[in-house]
Amino acid sequence: DDDDDDEDDSEFEEEEDDNWLFSAESVDLDEIREGFGLADTAVVVKLSANKTQTLDDVTRIFQKDAQKCLKQHGGERDPTAFAEGSGPEHARAVIKAMVGNGMVAVFKTLKKKQAVAAVAQFLQCVEPVVEEMAMEAEEAEDEDEPLVAVVLEGWEEDSIEGPSVENPDEVYELAVSPLEDEDDSWIYSCDPDMGVSDMKAGLGVDADDEDVCVLDLDAAGWKGLKPVIEAIREATGKGQSPQKGKGVTKLLQKNLKQLCKDGMLLRVAVDEEDQEACGVVCQLLQCVYLVTAEFEENEEEYGCVGAFLPGFTNSTISGQSVEDPEEMVELPVIPFEGEGEEISLEDLKAHLDEDQLAELMGKLGGLELDEGVSIPLPKPKKK
């Protein structure tokens, strides 16, 4: 939707502008409302549809829950939104009248085939409403097209299908896109010469923030988690040493807990050809993830956490699972984006004295900058 493009603070990003049907592992309605930038009077509902068997059943529970939502937030809709009726034409009329200044319907995990079929038919009625509204907005050159979206909670397929509302003997299939939350990348590949200050700047960490611990580790010779624990202890002067007969994985997570709590930037040099060392680094990263996941599960705040693999060229790093040794885990490694916002020459002059500006020009090889020319700065990581 065009409305999403105008929301700079929107947490949820869609793969394509015309996406409206999404899947997500779990959904919080307040986060949905905030993430899509919807007003309090927008319809944002979570529907339990497992007892539904027909399109009309789904339409009725949608009307009922939407009415409760509007009453709670002081919103109003045209009486058509709450009219009684049946069939696809009635469902389309209800949906269009319900949109108002925005509408997101979340369906709780669908477990019954009959319910899936009924919801699929309801979605077939949403689709033409979305298309019609987009066409109307385009003709009117209106950039404030109301957002309409449906989220299938717990849905793992890339499509949903059911009997066509136009011809019940045919099957109608709708594409389902994963709902992308805010950028959750935290493992990066980077230039071997990238300094800590650039890493901090790229993740939005103040250069003088001493609470964020920076660990610069070398994985050469790592054959298990014991040398990892010792390397971290040596770098920080904190944490317990491995003890004979006791698990090192839990100990590593324990030692990482306070570091992650305060904030930690992990820079690990590892040779991609050394599969054993790469496997150990992967296990270290798994432990970091498990620590932060526990914080999130307990709704505890923690600092900025990021891992950098200098000179790493692969898009993933794999190793034995720390939770199930019989399984392998593959973690994504994202190239670190070092360019983002820009600063003009005028701004540079305003912030630098003559000596500092001269030094910068020297580092740029004597390049003459005209007024209005911009220099890329590190792009801050969204939080």
Short mmCIF file of C-alpha atoms in Angstrom, two decimals:
data_model
loop_
_atom_site.label_atom_id
_atom_site.label_comp_id
_atom_site.label_asym_id
_atom_site.label_seq_id
_atom_site.Cartn_x
_atom_site.Cartn_y
_atom_site.Cartn_z
CA ASP A 1 0.00 0.00 0.00
CA ASP A 2 1.13 3.55 -0.77
CA ASP A 3 0.26 4.45 2.80
CA ASP A 4 3.14 2.31 4.04
CA ASP A 5 5.68 4.16 1.92
CA ASP A 6 4.79 7.40 3.69
CA GLU A 7 5.30 5.95 7.14
CA ASP A 8 9.01 6.49 7.82
CA ASP A 9 8.66 5.07 11.33
CA SER A 10 6.80 1.95 10.27
CA GLU A 11 8.36 -1.13 11.86
CA PHE A 12 6.85 -3.55 9.39
CA GLU A 13 8.23 -3.60 5.88
CA GLU A 14 6.56 -5.40 3.01
CA GLU A 15 8.39 -7.12 0.17
CA GLU A 16 6.11 -5.46 -2.40
CA ASP A 17 3.83 -2.45 -2.17
CA ASP A 18 0.72 -4.48 -3.10
CA ASN A 19 1.17 -7.13 -0.42
CA TRP A 20 -1.75 -7.31 1.99
CA LEU A 21 -1.85 -10.96 3.12
CA PHE A 22 0.83 -12.00 5.57
CA SER A 23 1.89 -14.78 7.93
CA ALA A 24 3.56 -14.36 11.32
CA GLU A 25 4.54 -16.69 14.13
CA SER A 26 2.71 -14.62 16.74
CA VAL A 27 1.06 -11.22 16.66
CA ASP A 28 0.49 -8.54 19.28
CA LEU A 29 -2.30 -6.16 18.25
CA ASP A 30 -0.70 -3.13 19.90
CA GLU A 31 2.52 -3.81 17.99
CA ILE A 32 0.52 -4.23 14.77
CA ARG A 33 -1.24 -0.92 15.32
CA GLU A 34 2.02 0.86 16.14
CA GLY A 35 4.07 -0.94 13.48
CA PHE A 36 1.70 -0.06 10.66
CA GLY A 37 1.23 3.46 12.01
CA LEU A 38 -2.53 3.06 12.42
CA ALA A 39 -4.73 5.47 14.38
CA ASP A 40 -6.61 4.32 17.49
CA THR A 41 -9.87 4.41 15.52
CA ALA A 42 -8.60 1.95 12.90
CA VAL A 43 -10.01 -1.58 13.05
CA VAL A 44 -7.35 -3.96 14.42
CA VAL A 45 -8.77 -7.32 15.50
CA LYS A 46 -7.66 -10.87 16.25
CA LEU A 47 -10.22 -13.47 15.18
CA SER A 48 -10.75 -17.02 16.41
CA ALA A 49 -12.11 -18.76 13.34
CA ASN A 50 -11.56 -22.45 14.06
CA LYS A 51 -15.27 -23.01 14.70
CA THR A 52 -16.33 -21.39 11.43
CA GLN A 53 -17.49 -23.54 8.54
CA THR A 54 -18.67 -21.00 5.96
CA LEU A 55 -17.84 -17.59 4.56
CA ASP A 56 -20.87 -16.15 6.38
CA ASP A 57 -19.55 -17.50 9.70
CA VAL A 58 -16.27 -15.67 9.21
CA THR A 59 -18.00 -12.46 8.14
CA ARG A 60 -20.14 -12.49 11.29
CA ILE A 61 -17.23 -12.96 13.72
CA PHE A 62 -15.34 -10.25 11.87
CA GLN A 63 -18.27 -7.85 12.29
CA LYS A 64 -18.66 -8.74 15.96
CA ASP A 65 -15.00 -8.29 16.90
CA ALA A 66 -14.60 -5.16 14.77
CA GLN A 67 -17.61 -3.58 16.48
CA LYS A 68 -16.02 -4.27 19.88
CA CYS A 69 -12.73 -2.74 18.69
CA LEU A 70 -14.44 0.41 17.43
CA LYS A 71 -16.47 0.79 20.61
CA GLN A 72 -13.33 0.43 22.73
CA HIS A 73 -11.41 3.08 20.78
CA GLY A 74 -14.27 5.45 19.97
CA GLY A 75 -14.31 4.71 16.24
CA GLU A 76 -17.30 4.77 13.90
CA ARG A 77 -18.20 3.13 10.61
CA ASP A 78 -20.99 3.27 8.06
CA PRO A 79 -24.00 1.09 9.05
CA THR A 80 -23.22 -1.14 6.04
CA ALA A 81 -20.29 -2.54 8.03
CA PHE A 82 -22.69 -4.11 10.55
CA ALA A 83 -25.57 -5.04 8.25
CA GLU A 84 -26.88 -8.60 8.16
CA GLY A 85 -26.64 -10.62 4.98
CA SER A 86 -24.92 -13.52 3.29
CA GLY A 87 -22.68 -14.42 0.39
CA PRO A 88 -19.55 -12.89 -1.14
CA GLU A 89 -21.21 -9.61 -2.21
CA HIS A 90 -22.33 -9.02 1.37
CA ALA A 91 -18.85 -9.88 2.71
CA ARG A 92 -17.18 -7.47 0.27
CA ALA A 93 -19.58 -4.68 1.23
CA VAL A 94 -18.93 -5.27 4.94
CA ILE A 95 -15.15 -5.28 4.46
CA LYS A 96 -15.12 -2.09 2.36
CA ALA A 97 -17.33 -0.24 4.85
CA MET A 98 -15.18 -1.47 7.73
CA VAL A 99 -11.90 -0.15 6.32
CA GLY A 100 -12.43 3.50 7.23
CA ASN A 101 -9.02 4.90 8.18
CA GLY A 102 -7.37 1.49 8.25
CA MET A 103 -8.02 -2.18 8.95
CA VAL A 104 -5.89 -5.16 9.98
CA ALA A 105 -7.51 -8.52 10.69
CA VAL A 106 -5.39 -11.18 12.38
CA PHE A 107 -6.56 -14.79 12.32
CA LYS A 108 -5.40 -17.00 15.15
CA THR A 109 -3.76 -20.27 14.10
CA LEU A 110 -6.14 -22.19 11.85
CA LYS A 111 -6.23 -25.88 12.77
CA LYS A 112 -9.30 -27.21 10.97
CA LYS A 113 -9.60 -27.75 7.21
CA GLN A 114 -13.16 -26.42 7.16
CA ALA A 115 -12.06 -23.24 8.93
CA VAL A 116 -9.14 -22.80 6.50
CA ALA A 117 -11.55 -23.08 3.58
CA ALA A 118 -13.98 -20.57 5.14
CA VAL A 119 -11.22 -18.05 5.89
CA ALA A 120 -9.79 -18.52 2.37
CA GLN A 121 -13.17 -17.51 0.98
CA PHE A 122 -13.28 -14.46 3.25
CA LEU A 123 -9.82 -13.49 1.97
CA GLN A 124 -11.11 -13.76 -1.58
CA CYS A 125 -13.57 -11.04 -0.60
CA VAL A 126 -10.82 -8.87 0.88
CA GLU A 127 -8.74 -9.04 -2.31
CA PRO A 128 -11.12 -7.12 -4.63
CA VAL A 129 -11.65 -4.49 -1.93
CA VAL A 130 -7.89 -3.90 -1.75
CA GLU A 131 -7.64 -3.72 -5.55
CA GLU A 132 -10.63 -1.39 -5.86
CA MET A 133 -9.31 0.97 -3.19
CA ALA A 134 -5.89 1.06 -4.84
CA MET A 135 -7.48 1.91 -8.18
CA GLU A 136 -9.64 4.64 -6.62
CA ALA A 137 -6.62 6.14 -4.88
CA GLU A 138 -4.61 6.10 -8.10
CA GLU A 139 -7.38 7.79 -10.10
CA ALA A 140 -7.82 10.43 -7.43
CA GLU A 141 -4.03 10.81 -7.07
CA ASP A 142 -4.59 10.28 -3.36
CA GLU A 143 -1.47 9.27 -1.44
CA ASP A 144 -3.42 8.68 1.78
CA GLU A 145 -4.93 5.34 0.80
CA PRO A 146 -6.09 3.53 3.98
CA LEU A 147 -4.06 0.46 4.87
CA VAL A 148 -5.76 -2.92 4.62
CA ALA A 149 -3.96 -6.08 5.74
CA VAL A 150 -4.69 -9.58 6.96
CA VAL A 151 -2.26 -11.64 9.03
CA LEU A 152 -2.47 -15.42 9.45
CA GLU A 153 -0.92 -16.24 12.80
CA GLY A 154 1.10 -19.47 12.84
CA TRP A 155 0.65 -20.03 9.10
CA GLU A 156 3.71 -21.72 7.57
CA GLU A 157 2.72 -22.08 3.91
CA ASP A 158 3.43 -19.52 1.20
CA SER A 159 -0.21 -19.61 0.07
CA ILE A 160 -3.72 -20.43 1.29
CA GLU A 161 -6.44 -21.98 -0.82
CA GLY A 162 -10.11 -22.80 -0.64
CA PRO A 163 -13.21 -23.15 -2.82
CA SER A 164 -13.70 -20.20 -5.16
CA VAL A 165 -16.52 -17.88 -4.07
CA GLU A 166 -17.44 -17.47 -7.74
CA ASN A 167 -17.28 -21.15 -8.65
CA PRO A 168 -17.22 -23.58 -5.66
CA ASP A 169 -16.06 -26.39 -7.93
CA GLU A 170 -12.77 -24.58 -8.47
CA VAL A 171 -9.93 -23.96 -6.02
CA TYR A 172 -8.75 -20.38 -5.47
CA GLU A 173 -5.22 -19.79 -4.17
CA LEU A 174 -3.87 -16.62 -2.52
CA ALA A 175 -0.19 -15.83 -1.95
CA VAL A 176 0.91 -15.32 1.67
CA SER A 177 4.04 -13.27 2.46
CA PRO A 178 5.98 -13.43 5.75
CA LEU A 179 5.39 -10.31 7.80
CA GLU A 180 8.78 -8.69 8.15
CA ASP A 181 9.36 -7.08 11.53
CA GLU A 182 12.06 -4.54 12.18
CA ASP A 183 15.51 -5.46 10.93
CA ASP A 184 16.74 -8.16 13.30
CA SER A 185 20.08 -8.76 11.62
CA TRP A 186 22.92 -8.91 14.11
CA ILE A 187 25.62 -11.09 12.52
CA TYR A 188 27.59 -9.21 9.89
CA SER A 189 30.50 -9.70 7.55
CA CYS A 190 32.70 -6.63 7.21
CA ASP A 191 35.92 -5.31 5.77
CA PRO A 192 38.95 -6.60 7.73
CA ASP A 193 40.09 -3.00 8.19
CA MET A 194 36.80 -1.77 9.65
CA GLY A 195 37.39 -0.23 13.04
CA VAL A 196 35.33 -0.47 16.21
CA SER A 197 34.20 3.15 15.86
CA ASP A 198 32.64 2.35 12.47
CA MET A 199 30.89 -0.68 13.94
CA LYS A 200 29.49 1.38 16.79
CA ALA A 201 28.35 4.13 14.45
CA GLY A 202 26.71 1.62 12.13
CA LEU A 203 24.70 0.14 14.98
CA GLY A 204 23.77 3.51 16.43
CA VAL A 205 25.99 3.17 19.50
CA ASP A 206 27.65 6.32 20.84
CA ALA A 207 31.41 6.23 20.39
CA ASP A 208 31.92 7.14 24.06
CA ASP A 209 29.41 4.60 25.39
CA GLU A 210 31.63 2.62 27.75
CA ASP A 211 28.79 0.34 28.87
CA VAL A 212 28.90 -1.48 25.54
CA CYS A 213 31.66 -4.08 25.75
CA VAL A 214 33.79 -4.65 22.64
CA LEU A 215 35.30 -8.15 22.35
CA ASP A 216 37.97 -8.66 19.70
CA LEU A 217 38.55 -12.42 19.43
CA ASP A 218 40.61 -14.69 17.19
CA ALA A 219 39.10 -18.12 16.52
CA ALA A 220 42.32 -19.70 15.25
CA GLY A 221 42.77 -23.08 16.93
CA TRP A 222 39.30 -23.18 18.49
CA LYS A 223 38.15 -26.79 18.73
CA GLY A 224 35.44 -26.39 21.34
CA LEU A 225 33.77 -23.86 23.63
CA LYS A 226 36.41 -24.02 26.41
CA PRO A 227 38.90 -21.78 24.55
CA VAL A 228 36.01 -19.42 23.78
CA ILE A 229 35.21 -19.06 27.47
CA GLU A 230 38.86 -18.46 28.30
CA ALA A 231 39.24 -15.91 25.48
CA ILE A 232 36.24 -13.94 26.74
CA ARG A 233 37.50 -14.11 30.33
CA GLU A 234 40.90 -12.87 29.25
CA ALA A 235 39.36 -9.99 27.28
CA THR A 236 36.92 -8.90 30.00
CA GLY A 237 38.46 -10.12 33.25
CA LYS A 238 35.03 -11.46 34.15
CA GLY A 239 33.23 -14.81 34.20
CA GLN A 240 33.88 -18.28 35.51
CA SER A 241 36.36 -20.81 34.15
CA PRO A 242 35.26 -24.22 32.85
CA GLN A 243 35.23 -26.95 35.47
CA LYS A 244 35.81 -30.61 34.84
CA GLY A 245 32.57 -32.54 34.49
CA LYS A 246 30.38 -29.46 34.10
CA GLY A 247 28.71 -28.29 30.89
CA VAL A 248 30.54 -25.55 29.03
CA THR A 249 27.54 -24.40 27.00
CA LYS A 250 25.53 -23.26 30.02
CA LEU A 251 28.64 -21.70 31.52
CA LEU A 252 29.32 -19.72 28.35
CA GLN A 253 25.74 -18.45 28.32
CA LYS A 254 26.05 -17.50 31.98
CA ASN A 255 29.25 -15.56 31.29
CA LEU A 256 27.64 -13.84 28.29
CA LYS A 257 24.49 -12.80 30.14
CA GLN A 258 25.77 -9.63 31.80
CA LEU A 259 27.77 -8.68 28.71
CA CYS A 260 24.62 -8.84 26.57
CA LYS A 261 22.64 -7.07 29.27
CA ASP A 262 24.99 -4.06 29.11
CA GLY A 263 25.55 -4.30 25.35
CA MET A 264 28.22 -6.18 23.43
CA LEU A 265 29.95 -5.87 20.08
CA LEU A 266 31.65 -9.11 19.14
CA ARG A 267 34.40 -9.05 16.50
CA VAL A 268 35.63 -12.56 15.67
CA ALA A 269 38.37 -13.30 13.17
CA VAL A 270 37.80 -16.77 11.69
CA ASP A 271 39.26 -18.53 8.67
CA GLU A 272 36.42 -19.74 6.44
CA GLU A 273 38.56 -22.70 5.40
CA ASP A 274 38.79 -23.87 9.02
CA GLN A 275 35.43 -25.62 9.30
CA GLU A 276 36.02 -26.67 12.88
CA ALA A 277 36.72 -23.10 14.01
CA CYS A 278 33.72 -21.84 12.03
CA GLY A 279 31.58 -24.43 13.78
CA VAL A 280 32.73 -23.21 17.20
CA VAL A 281 32.08 -19.58 16.24
CA CYS A 282 28.59 -20.63 15.14
CA GLN A 283 28.05 -22.21 18.57
CA LEU A 284 29.25 -19.01 20.27
CA LEU A 285 26.73 -17.02 18.21
CA GLN A 286 23.99 -19.50 19.10
CA CYS A 287 24.74 -18.93 22.78
CA VAL A 288 24.53 -15.16 22.30
CA TYR A 289 21.18 -15.60 20.58
CA LEU A 290 19.82 -17.85 23.34
CA VAL A 291 20.82 -15.31 25.99
CA THR A 292 19.06 -12.44 24.20
CA ALA A 293 16.04 -14.65 23.45
CA GLU A 294 15.70 -15.32 27.18
CA PHE A 295 15.78 -11.57 27.86
CA GLU A 296 13.02 -11.04 25.32
CA GLU A 297 10.94 -13.91 26.65
CA ASN A 298 11.13 -12.40 30.13
CA GLU A 299 10.49 -8.91 28.69
CA GLU A 300 13.82 -7.69 30.06
CA GLU A 301 15.70 -4.87 28.38
CA TYR A 302 19.25 -5.43 27.13
CA GLY A 303 21.88 -3.45 25.30
CA CYS A 304 22.87 -3.38 21.65
CA VAL A 305 24.28 -6.76 20.58
CA GLY A 306 26.09 -7.30 17.30
CA ALA A 307 28.65 -9.72 15.88
CA PHE A 308 31.15 -8.95 13.12
CA LEU A 309 33.14 -11.46 11.08
CA PRO A 310 35.92 -9.49 9.31
CA GLY A 311 36.65 -10.68 5.78
CA PHE A 312 33.94 -13.36 5.92
CA THR A 313 32.49 -13.94 2.43
CA ASN A 314 29.87 -16.66 2.96
CA SER A 315 26.23 -15.68 3.49
CA THR A 316 25.89 -18.17 6.36
CA ILE A 317 27.97 -19.74 9.11
CA SER A 318 27.09 -23.24 10.28
CA GLY A 319 27.90 -25.52 13.16
CA GLN A 320 26.59 -28.15 15.51
CA SER A 321 23.50 -27.12 17.47
CA VAL A 322 24.20 -26.30 21.14
CA GLU A 323 20.70 -27.55 21.99
CA ASP A 324 20.72 -30.78 19.97
CA PRO A 325 24.18 -32.09 18.97
CA GLU A 326 22.61 -34.30 16.31
CA GLU A 327 21.41 -31.26 14.38
CA MET A 328 23.27 -28.60 12.43
CA VAL A 329 22.45 -24.89 12.68
CA GLU A 330 22.99 -22.36 9.90
CA LEU A 331 23.01 -18.67 10.84
CA PRO A 332 22.68 -15.86 8.26
CA VAL A 333 25.62 -13.49 7.86
CA ILE A 334 24.65 -10.13 6.39
CA PRO A 335 27.13 -7.80 4.66
CA PHE A 336 27.47 -4.74 6.88
CA GLU A 337 26.07 -1.62 5.23
CA GLY A 338 28.58 1.10 5.91
CA GLU A 339 26.88 3.79 3.92
CA GLY A 340 23.65 5.47 4.81
CA GLU A 341 22.84 9.03 5.80
CA GLU A 342 24.91 11.81 4.28
CA ILE A 343 26.41 15.03 5.60
CA SER A 344 26.93 18.05 3.40
CA LEU A 345 30.07 20.16 3.13
CA GLU A 346 28.18 23.00 4.78
CA ASP A 347 27.41 20.77 7.78
CA LEU A 348 31.03 19.64 7.95
CA LYS A 349 32.20 23.25 8.07
CA ALA A 350 29.71 23.94 10.84
CA HIS A 351 31.03 21.06 12.99
CA LEU A 352 34.76 21.11 12.23
CA ASP A 353 37.32 23.81 12.83
CA GLU A 354 39.79 24.79 10.08
CA ASP A 355 42.49 22.32 11.18
CA GLN A 356 40.03 19.40 11.38
CA LEU A 357 38.56 20.23 7.99
CA ALA A 358 42.03 20.48 6.47
CA GLU A 359 42.91 17.07 7.95
CA LEU A 360 39.74 15.56 6.47
CA MET A 361 40.52 17.02 3.05
CA GLY A 362 43.97 15.50 3.31
CA LYS A 363 42.52 12.06 4.02
CA LEU A 364 40.28 12.48 0.97
CA GLY A 365 43.41 12.86 -1.14
CA GLY A 366 43.01 16.56 -1.77
CA LEU A 367 39.62 16.07 -3.41
CA GLU A 368 37.91 19.42 -3.88
CA LEU A 369 34.30 19.38 -2.72
CA ASP A 370 31.78 21.76 -4.20
CA GLU A 371 28.99 23.25 -2.12
CA GLY A 372 26.12 20.75 -1.90
CA VAL A 373 28.31 17.67 -2.35
CA SER A 374 27.62 15.05 0.32
CA ILE A 375 29.80 12.49 2.05
CA PRO A 376 28.22 9.14 3.12
CA LEU A 377 28.14 8.42 6.82
CA PRO A 378 27.63 5.03 8.54
CA LYS A 379 24.01 3.96 8.51
CA PRO A 380 22.56 3.48 11.99
CA LYS A 381 20.91 0.17 12.76
CA LYS A 382 17.19 0.35 13.48
CA LYS A 383 16.28 -0.60 17.01
#
